[in-house]
Amino acid sequence: MPDTNTRENERGLRTPIVAVLGHVDHGKTSLLDKIRGSTVIEGEAGAITQHIGATAIPLDVVSKVAGSLIDPSDFDLPGLLFIDTPGHHSFTTLRSRGGALADIAILVVDVNDGFQPQTLEAINILKQSQTPFVVAANKIDTIPGWKPNEDAPVQQTKEAQSDRVQSALDEQLYEIIGELSDEGFSADMYWRVQDFRGNIGVVPVSAETGEGVPDLLTVLMGLAQRYMKEDMAIDVTGPGAGTVLEVKEEKGFGTTLDVVLYDGTIREDETIVVGGLDDPIVTDVRAILKPRPLAEIRTEDRFEKVDEIAAASGVKIAAPDLDDAMAGAPVRVVRDRDIEEVITEVRAELSEIEVETQEQGVVVKADTLGSLEAIANAMDEAEIPIMRAEVGDVAPRDISVASTASEDTHKTILAFNVDVLADAEKQAEDSDVKLFESGVIYRLIEEYEEYVEELERAQQETVLDNITRPARFQILKDHTFRQNDPAVVGVEILAGTVKKNSNVVKFDGNDPTRVGQLKGIQEQGDDVDEARSGNRVSVAIDGPTVGRQIEEGDELWMELPEKHAKILEQELADDIPVDELEALQMYLDKRRKRDPFWGK
Ligand code: GDP
């Protein structure tokens, strides 16, 4: 059976690895299915080959799909290897030597929906890893009035549409181009792009009808051939290097690794070094497994053993002692090198991914090194400090660590795509550690930020509850109900909130005199604890006598302790109503006429 890898061996050029990213529901899976589906040519030589976790599409097939768009003699790269799992999770998991494993990415954007949170997240990840990408503006068949031409090149099908439909599509495409430009990318329709290094090509496609898929494959192939050929030239006989895509229990094999090999070869019985939870794992390959061709699959026998496999490919490796292996970790074949050197290499690569932690912060758990790093980057951007970041399920130990945080907002664990062990859940409840779980980075961060806001609001409310608030009120004419013990008068509240049990002052010029304490408030005959600006109420003031310390028509104030005035002005100015803020300012002005530093 012809194998793309044999060709790679001969030429020394490996297949470029392609990843698909984009917002949920924008059509990543459908597009991958379409690409794979449209290229399955049963029984024909050079048909696609299924790898573990990836699908190889040889140049012949690309060329067949692309038709007149491509001249296969322009190419010597063997084809394209698509990672089967779309999304930035797998993208960030799959790293190689500090960068992204994928050589090129397709960013899928729904033409009708435009940029969405995960589109932006994907763009950031692509920027950070400096991965070249093309934009697949998907679902063009949903433009109202669209008449599909199955599997046609996009310009051909576009020209066959009515003027109205064409301009509706253009409008959406320019929106996407504009959004790319907002993100700092110069972009254009792919057929107008000359230099794909400096410009992002936008390819209108439909994962449903296959329109534009020939163009997409052509652009990917062209981009790789033109700009990546040097990177694709590998020592095909050298010791293999790859990345763990998944650690998986497999019946009959124990714990196995799904690996994407991006360099060299790997053979049965060879010693490999794999990044592990605590330290690199050194083990011997027991079997190298490929998926059995579709036609030959029997349920109990899904894999086929091979003696050797070359990059680029997706394989399953069975070996002892793999339980602590981590998704996203490097795999290296030792072969004739010094084993210590290889261990050091693996360790160095792992430490590169280590997240910068601080004395104070939250605990982060993630399923893979790459996702851990992606979260750390996103958290850094959101200015959320991290105290500890690790790969693995949430265990009781993590709760203990989180519970030692000195701030309530840090007594939290952000768990990405991992399980929470049962006893950890119980412990979290008992120790007031808040757990956030999600498979989407921006949601985790959003939820955490909302939680912090909520906590802060609650804290401010308690502070506000315990703080005297500014208020100004005036004794109404002919509203003295009782002269003294206590004095009971009708007042109009001019600004702020009058509260029971606060002290009342009266200013003589700028000199405040405490006249007594506000003992009770009645609003339309009912006893209340406080009353807001604009209301007329009667108040009982313990201390003064009407006609002596206070008079009808007098303006009175709630007395503000200096410390409260300071907190109000410096910390809570945004949280109190405007009239209260005005009253505060007037109060401060008066006090500061006498003492410029009052309340500072
Ligand atoms: P993912 O979450 O990005 O992998 O999105 P899916 O591939 O699951 O697609 C989400 C939905 O959009 C599914 O119902 C698809 O059938 C639909 N869809 C995807 N691509 C297209 C397209 O090009 N045209 C139309 N009409 N529907 C599409």
XYZ file of C-alpha atoms and ligand atoms in Angstrom:
628
model
C 0.000 0.000 0.000
C 1.459 3.377 -0.910
C 2.322 5.458 2.084
C 2.969 9.172 2.089
C 5.801 8.512 4.491
C 7.770 6.498 1.999
C 7.797 9.479 -0.275
C 8.925 11.701 2.519
C 11.795 9.369 3.180
C 12.983 9.541 -0.373
C 12.759 13.270 -0.607
C 13.754 14.264 2.839
C 10.879 16.703 2.939
C 8.193 16.123 5.483
C 4.510 16.925 5.259
C 3.532 20.298 6.708
C 1.230 19.968 9.715
C -2.033 21.897 9.535
C -4.277 22.815 12.473
C -7.805 24.183 12.405
C -8.899 26.848 14.882
C -11.891 29.109 15.373
C -14.950 29.936 17.426
C -17.356 27.205 18.463
C -19.923 26.348 15.769
C -18.147 28.282 13.063
C -17.590 24.997 11.234
C -14.150 23.640 12.163
C -15.272 20.010 12.361
C -17.424 20.266 9.248
C -14.580 21.791 7.290
C -12.172 19.059 8.351
C -14.775 16.439 7.492
C -15.313 18.026 4.118
C -11.609 18.154 3.357
C -11.210 14.523 4.392
C -14.454 13.429 2.796
C -13.884 15.076 -0.546
C -10.521 13.442 -0.749
C -11.379 9.848 0.084
C -10.987 8.169 -3.230
C -11.591 4.534 -2.498
C -9.010 2.139 -3.767
C -7.070 4.718 -5.688
C -3.371 5.068 -5.270
C -2.345 8.059 -3.206
C -5.643 8.358 -1.367
C -5.668 9.898 2.041
C -4.143 7.943 4.907
C -5.568 7.951 8.353
C -2.996 8.481 11.084
C -3.481 8.459 14.812
C -5.015 11.864 15.514
C -4.268 13.162 12.034
C -5.093 12.714 8.387
C -2.543 12.902 5.580
C -3.639 14.260 2.229
C -1.000 13.568 -0.404
C -0.170 16.056 -3.116
C -1.933 13.920 -5.747
C -5.184 14.275 -3.920
C -4.728 17.970 -3.237
C -4.059 18.394 -6.884
C -7.116 16.382 -7.883
C -9.372 18.440 -5.633
C -7.809 21.732 -6.647
C -8.086 20.930 -10.349
C -6.930 23.771 -12.534
C -5.949 25.879 -9.516
C -2.823 23.823 -9.011
C 0.005 22.516 -11.130
C 1.425 19.580 -9.163
C 4.800 19.927 -10.821
C 5.274 23.184 -8.885
C 5.432 21.213 -5.678
C 7.802 18.836 -4.046
C 6.277 18.800 -0.574
C 4.441 15.507 -0.137
C 1.031 16.901 0.855
C -0.659 18.153 4.002
C -1.126 16.519 7.392
C -4.288 17.750 9.102
C -4.584 17.403 12.861
C -7.952 15.715 13.399
C -8.923 17.565 16.567
C -9.749 21.159 15.784
C -9.656 23.983 18.272
C -7.026 25.859 20.159
C -6.877 23.280 22.832
C -5.220 20.744 20.618
C -3.261 23.491 18.926
C -1.692 24.662 22.174
C -1.167 21.085 23.319
C 0.792 20.274 20.248
C 4.034 22.085 20.651
C 7.461 21.418 19.390
C 10.694 22.887 20.632
C 9.032 25.835 22.251
C 6.832 26.722 19.287
C 3.650 25.403 17.797
C 3.777 21.959 16.284
C 1.426 22.976 13.515
C 3.245 24.626 10.660
C 0.162 26.352 9.317
C -3.286 27.036 10.714
C -6.724 27.568 9.252
C -8.724 30.093 11.219
C -12.380 29.343 10.572
C -14.723 32.329 10.787
C -18.452 32.127 10.119
C -19.081 34.800 7.440
C -22.341 35.797 9.069
C -21.093 35.782 12.611
C -17.702 37.423 12.197
C -15.135 37.567 14.959
C -16.202 36.040 18.254
C -14.379 35.576 21.577
C -12.711 32.332 20.580
C -11.720 33.791 17.215
C -9.788 36.437 19.092
C -8.386 33.870 21.470
C -7.208 31.819 18.501
C -5.650 34.892 16.889
C -3.732 35.631 20.061
C -2.456 32.093 20.209
C -1.425 32.252 16.553
C 0.305 35.572 17.136
C 2.157 34.288 20.154
C 3.354 31.176 18.384
C 3.996 33.104 15.158
C 2.138 30.499 13.168
C 1.208 31.532 9.623
C -2.494 31.148 8.945
C -5.208 31.604 6.388
C -8.765 32.570 7.200
C -11.513 30.282 5.954
C -14.580 32.532 5.756
C -17.023 29.671 6.145
C -20.720 29.106 5.412
C -20.852 31.230 2.260
C -23.754 29.004 1.171
C -25.899 30.626 3.880
C -25.771 34.049 2.200
C -29.441 34.622 1.310
C -30.068 33.705 -2.318
C -26.871 31.670 -2.689
C -26.975 29.016 -5.421
C -24.496 26.296 -4.544
C -22.075 24.739 -7.025
C -20.767 21.696 -5.179
C -16.983 21.592 -4.697
C -16.380 24.466 -7.121
C -13.484 26.901 -6.814
C -14.775 29.957 -5.050
C -14.271 32.633 -7.673
C -16.123 30.507 -10.204
C -19.119 29.946 -7.939
C -19.064 33.550 -6.751
C -19.278 34.863 -10.294
C -22.227 32.578 -10.930
C -24.223 34.309 -8.176
C -26.502 37.303 -8.668
C -25.045 40.790 -8.135
C -27.010 41.146 -4.947
C -25.639 37.895 -3.512
C -22.106 38.767 -4.562
C -22.198 42.130 -2.875
C -23.773 40.619 0.240
C -20.847 38.194 0.410
C -18.305 40.929 -0.243
C -19.757 42.988 2.539
C -19.296 40.148 5.024
C -15.821 39.384 3.767
C -14.725 43.006 4.123
C -16.038 42.969 7.643
C -13.724 40.051 8.397
C -10.826 41.783 6.663
C -11.538 44.851 8.814
C -11.572 42.766 11.955
C -8.247 41.214 11.032
C -6.864 44.661 10.504
C -8.089 45.685 13.969
C -5.949 42.845 15.254
C -2.931 44.194 13.463
C -2.992 41.979 10.370
C -3.020 43.180 6.848
C -5.472 40.917 5.042
C -7.220 40.582 1.704
C -9.099 38.092 -0.448
C -6.575 35.365 -1.000
C -6.462 35.854 -4.787
C -5.229 39.387 -4.276
C -2.481 38.436 -1.822
C 0.993 38.395 -3.331
C 3.089 37.837 -0.248
C 1.496 35.485 2.243
C 4.163 36.195 4.832
C 3.037 39.741 5.410
C -0.610 39.338 4.502
C -3.404 37.071 5.601
C -5.368 35.485 2.771
C -9.096 35.180 3.272
C -10.624 32.170 1.512
C -14.419 32.094 1.241
C -15.597 28.499 1.683
C -18.545 26.324 2.512
C -17.924 23.229 4.576
C -21.414 22.191 3.555
C -21.148 22.374 -0.241
C -17.375 22.135 -0.607
C -17.230 25.436 -2.465
C -13.871 27.087 -1.935
C -12.289 23.906 -0.562
C -10.120 23.579 -3.709
C -8.910 27.129 -3.076
C -8.222 26.467 0.569
C -6.076 23.424 -0.185
C -4.278 25.323 -2.944
C -3.485 28.249 -0.677
C -2.229 25.973 2.107
C -0.103 23.957 -0.252
C 1.286 27.067 -1.922
C 2.051 28.759 1.360
C 3.885 25.716 2.647
C 5.827 25.179 -0.552
C 6.807 28.802 -0.887
C 7.708 29.708 2.665
C 8.214 26.535 4.629
C 10.169 24.259 2.429
C 13.339 24.779 4.403
C 11.641 23.882 7.662
C 10.212 20.768 6.050
C 13.624 19.473 5.064
C 14.383 16.976 7.782
C 16.879 14.236 8.468
C 14.474 11.435 7.757
C 16.752 8.764 9.112
C 17.584 10.693 12.302
C 16.250 9.901 15.765
C 12.574 10.849 15.993
C 11.159 13.865 17.789
C 7.493 14.293 18.520
C 4.855 15.614 20.852
C 2.349 13.712 22.971
C -1.159 14.452 21.755
C -2.883 12.230 24.274
C -2.116 9.718 26.995
C -4.591 6.867 26.592
C -5.438 3.551 28.153
C -5.691 0.970 25.363
C -6.970 -2.556 25.803
C -4.141 -5.032 25.459
C -1.471 -2.328 25.490
C -1.885 -0.553 28.836
C -1.115 3.159 28.859
C -0.182 4.339 25.384
C 0.832 7.641 23.865
C -0.707 9.204 20.812
C 2.191 11.097 19.336
C 2.640 13.428 16.419
C 6.107 12.835 15.064
C 7.534 15.925 13.386
C 11.120 14.909 12.894
C 13.149 11.765 12.118
C 11.967 8.202 12.644
C 10.920 6.011 15.503
C 11.430 2.235 15.574
C 10.214 -0.658 17.625
C 12.380 -1.521 20.683
C 14.080 1.863 20.692
C 14.635 3.777 23.911
C 12.651 6.986 24.165
C 12.517 9.840 26.657
C 9.077 11.321 27.361
C 8.172 14.379 29.450
C 6.490 13.216 32.660
C 4.633 14.854 35.542
C 7.691 14.947 37.784
C 10.642 13.931 35.694
C 11.335 12.697 32.177
C 10.384 9.037 31.668
C 12.898 6.719 30.030
C 11.336 3.655 28.446
C 11.532 1.238 25.521
C 9.040 1.218 22.676
C 7.109 -2.035 22.718
C 4.960 -1.350 19.679
C 4.344 1.345 17.114
C 0.720 1.355 16.038
C -1.146 2.863 13.115
C -4.872 2.743 12.494
C -5.834 -0.187 10.319
C -7.168 0.925 6.917
C -10.938 1.444 7.080
C -11.728 -1.584 4.958
C -9.822 -3.943 7.222
C -11.038 -2.709 10.592
C -12.392 -5.316 12.942
C -13.541 -3.975 16.300
C -11.059 -5.906 18.440
C -8.208 -5.095 16.176
C -8.128 -1.447 15.397
C -4.393 -1.027 15.120
C -1.718 -2.286 12.860
C 1.852 -2.746 14.088
C 4.694 -1.220 12.123
C 8.442 -1.546 12.653
C 9.263 2.026 11.915
C 7.557 5.288 11.077
C 8.862 8.605 9.790
C 7.769 12.200 10.278
C 5.364 13.791 9.798
C 2.865 11.320 11.156
C 0.497 10.519 13.968
C 1.243 7.227 15.758
C 0.354 5.358 18.879
C 3.271 4.203 20.979
C 2.927 1.348 23.453
C 5.629 1.200 26.126
C 5.893 0.486 29.854
C 5.872 3.200 32.545
C 3.860 5.791 30.634
C 1.340 6.558 33.379
C 2.957 9.888 34.270
C 3.396 11.047 30.696
C 1.763 14.388 29.919
C -0.171 15.497 26.907
C 1.862 18.207 25.220
C 5.162 16.799 26.457
C 8.097 16.096 24.160
C 9.034 12.592 23.001
C 12.605 11.909 21.881
C 14.189 8.823 20.414
C 17.605 8.261 22.014
C 19.143 5.946 19.365
C 22.935 6.469 19.312
C 22.993 9.617 21.424
C 23.992 9.963 25.072
C 20.858 9.270 27.092
C 21.666 11.928 29.708
C 21.885 14.498 26.966
C 18.448 13.560 25.690
C 17.005 13.699 29.212
C 18.480 17.164 29.639
C 16.975 18.202 26.326
C 13.525 17.000 27.344
C 13.831 18.634 30.739
C 14.876 21.918 29.136
C 11.930 21.836 26.810
C 9.581 21.176 29.706
C 11.003 23.991 31.782
C 10.470 26.374 28.911
C 6.773 25.793 29.303
C 6.806 26.335 33.025
C 4.533 29.123 34.006
C 5.783 32.083 35.946
C 4.254 32.004 39.400
C 4.052 34.536 42.180
C 3.848 34.510 45.974
C 0.187 35.432 45.873
C -2.328 34.282 43.333
C -4.701 31.562 42.254
C -4.077 27.888 41.553
C -4.372 26.702 37.940
C -4.767 23.093 36.834
C -4.862 22.028 33.198
C -4.804 18.820 31.242
C -1.765 19.570 29.133
C 1.350 21.679 29.220
C 0.259 23.647 26.203
C -3.109 24.504 27.657
C -1.449 25.441 30.919
C 0.711 27.839 29.039
C -2.169 29.234 27.025
C -4.130 29.869 30.215
C -1.126 31.454 31.860
C -0.758 33.809 28.914
C -4.423 34.710 28.991
C -4.258 35.264 32.741
C -1.198 37.391 32.404
C -3.098 39.557 29.962
C -6.050 39.759 32.359
C -3.569 40.560 35.166
C -4.571 37.630 37.314
C -1.591 36.397 39.333
C -0.878 32.666 39.556
C 0.534 31.070 42.680
C 0.746 27.542 41.324
C 0.203 26.045 37.884
C 0.270 22.326 37.217
C -0.865 19.659 34.816
C -3.275 17.134 36.315
C -6.638 16.640 37.993
C -7.666 18.792 40.938
C -6.499 16.908 44.035
C -6.934 17.603 47.779
C -3.374 18.929 47.832
C -4.378 21.720 45.425
C -7.230 22.742 47.700
C -4.816 22.951 50.620
C -2.507 25.174 48.596
C -5.359 27.436 47.453
C -6.727 27.732 50.984
C -3.464 29.255 52.183
C -3.951 32.329 49.966
C -4.260 35.443 52.057
C -6.838 37.131 49.866
C -10.290 35.689 49.350
C -10.086 36.347 45.617
C -7.069 34.049 45.480
C -8.630 31.170 47.352
C -9.623 29.774 43.995
C -8.719 27.051 41.557
C -9.128 27.487 37.828
C -9.430 24.015 36.343
C -9.178 23.602 32.596
C -10.335 20.336 31.053
C -9.478 18.248 34.114
C -11.464 16.260 36.651
C -11.951 17.238 40.248
C -11.247 14.240 42.466
C -14.156 13.480 44.794
C -12.295 14.141 48.041
C -10.971 17.393 46.600
C -14.491 18.605 45.906
C -15.490 17.884 49.499
C -12.411 19.623 50.820
C -13.071 22.673 48.657
C -16.531 23.016 50.138
C -15.182 22.708 53.667
C -12.406 25.201 53.209
C -14.160 27.947 51.199
C -11.985 27.399 48.175
C -13.860 28.332 45.058
C -13.514 26.030 42.050
C -13.944 27.132 38.451
C -14.125 24.491 35.767
C -14.333 24.927 32.021
C -13.015 23.648 28.740
C -12.856 27.168 27.322
C -10.144 29.514 28.495
C -11.964 32.779 28.129
C -14.935 31.412 30.052
C -12.715 30.392 32.952
C -11.245 33.851 33.076
C -14.590 35.555 32.616
C -16.158 33.511 35.392
C -13.271 34.229 37.677
C -13.421 37.955 36.948
C -17.151 38.005 37.599
C -16.562 36.250 40.879
C -13.915 38.775 41.892
C -16.241 41.646 41.007
C -19.000 40.072 43.041
C -16.700 39.631 46.025
C -15.508 43.205 45.778
C -19.033 44.497 45.492
C -20.046 42.534 48.573
C -17.028 43.818 50.448
C -17.780 47.391 49.451
C -21.346 47.004 50.520
C -20.221 45.916 53.956
C -17.837 48.845 54.060
C -20.598 51.221 52.956
C -22.936 49.744 55.553
C -20.476 50.539 58.272
C -19.568 53.969 57.130
C -21.310 57.241 57.891
C -22.529 58.777 54.671
C -22.743 62.482 53.984
C -26.151 64.151 54.215
C -27.454 67.681 54.307
C -30.948 68.549 55.515
C -32.946 71.602 56.444
C -35.424 72.187 59.267
C -38.731 73.263 57.742
C -40.542 76.388 58.879
C -43.422 75.754 61.299
C -42.452 72.119 61.707
C -41.327 71.944 65.273
C -43.243 69.118 66.905
C -41.266 69.104 70.122
C -38.788 71.601 71.487
C -36.331 69.213 73.179
C -35.603 65.880 74.859
C -35.455 65.023 72.010
C -36.186 67.846 69.637
C -38.610 66.641 66.978
C -38.688 68.627 63.742
C -39.793 68.239 60.147
C -36.883 68.366 57.702
C -36.263 68.192 54.006
C -33.271 66.122 52.967
C -31.321 68.182 50.452
C -28.611 65.633 49.636
C -27.419 62.219 50.730
C -28.864 59.716 53.176
C -29.912 60.566 56.690
C -29.268 57.700 59.099
C -30.466 56.884 62.581
C -27.911 56.998 65.419
C -25.582 59.400 63.602
C -24.322 62.661 65.019
C -25.713 65.914 63.718
C -23.590 69.009 63.142
C -24.309 72.578 62.235
C -21.792 74.834 60.571
C -21.217 78.325 61.811
C -19.393 79.609 58.771
C -16.848 76.841 58.403
C -16.805 75.807 62.037
C -18.737 72.659 62.766
C -20.557 72.248 66.052
C -22.049 68.967 67.056
C -25.620 69.675 68.113
C -26.745 66.190 69.061
C -27.558 62.708 67.898
C -30.246 61.654 65.482
C -32.365 59.234 67.473
C -35.252 58.480 65.151
C -36.701 59.099 61.710
C -40.355 58.985 60.736
C -41.467 58.949 57.173
C -45.198 59.414 56.716
C -45.811 58.189 60.220
C -43.603 55.095 59.979
C -40.325 54.595 61.820
C -37.458 54.112 59.395
C -33.697 53.710 59.800
C -32.704 56.024 57.000
C -34.128 58.409 54.456
C -32.836 59.540 51.090
C -32.390 62.898 49.479
C -35.565 64.599 48.266
C -37.786 63.291 51.073
C -39.459 65.191 53.838
C -39.350 63.365 57.165
C -39.549 64.164 60.817
C -36.460 63.516 62.900
C -35.823 63.244 66.614
C -32.538 64.844 67.649
C -31.251 64.190 71.115
C -29.360 67.147 72.593
C -30.441 70.509 71.225
C -33.410 72.711 71.954
C -35.206 74.321 69.036
C -34.768 78.070 69.338
C -31.402 77.771 71.037
C -28.809 75.426 69.418
C -30.969 74.899 66.347
C -33.601 77.007 64.628
C -36.247 76.431 62.007
C -34.655 77.038 58.589
C -31.249 75.791 59.806
C -29.174 73.599 57.549
C -27.839 70.560 59.377
C -25.399 67.827 58.405
C -24.656 64.290 59.357
C -21.303 64.454 61.080
C -18.620 62.683 59.066
C -15.763 61.149 61.032
C -12.542 62.162 59.338
C -11.589 58.555 58.570
C -14.938 57.876 56.912
C -14.676 61.033 54.839
C -11.268 59.885 53.647
C -12.478 56.407 52.643
C -15.480 57.900 50.888
C -13.419 60.352 48.913
C -10.532 58.080 48.050
C -12.097 54.657 47.602
C -15.837 54.840 47.288
C -16.373 57.992 45.258
C -17.529 55.841 42.325
C -19.923 53.822 44.412
C -22.042 56.516 46.051
C -24.828 58.502 44.400
C -24.027 61.843 42.808
C -25.959 63.921 45.348
C -24.039 62.239 48.156
C -20.785 62.905 46.403
C -21.758 66.579 46.107
C -22.636 66.734 49.780
C -19.308 65.076 50.581
C -17.472 67.665 48.517
C -19.262 70.534 50.237
C -18.507 69.039 53.624
C -14.852 68.537 52.760
C -14.619 72.100 51.397
C -15.895 73.520 54.639
C -13.581 71.399 56.779
C -10.603 72.090 54.584
C -11.082 75.875 54.820
C -9.961 75.480 58.401
C -7.621 72.516 57.973
C -6.402 71.929 54.389
C -5.364 68.356 55.227
C -8.601 67.263 56.798
C -9.540 63.809 55.527
C -6.379 63.399 53.432
P -17.267 23.636 15.123
O -17.830 23.785 16.495
O -16.488 24.847 14.723
O -16.512 22.366 14.904
O -18.536 23.661 14.129
P -19.246 22.455 13.370
O -18.405 21.956 12.283
O -19.724 21.504 14.394
O -20.453 23.237 12.709
C -21.445 23.879 13.463
C -22.747 23.885 12.710
O -22.641 24.653 11.530
C -23.179 22.496 12.276
O -24.580 22.412 12.405
C -22.766 22.434 10.817
O -23.576 21.581 10.069
C -22.960 23.876 10.391
N -22.039 24.253 9.310
C -20.685 24.178 9.336
N -20.179 24.649 8.187
C -21.225 25.022 7.412
C -21.335 25.596 6.092
O -20.371 25.869 5.406
N -22.594 25.842 5.651
C -23.694 25.570 6.385
N -24.876 25.861 5.869
N -23.620 25.050 7.616
C -22.417 24.778 8.125
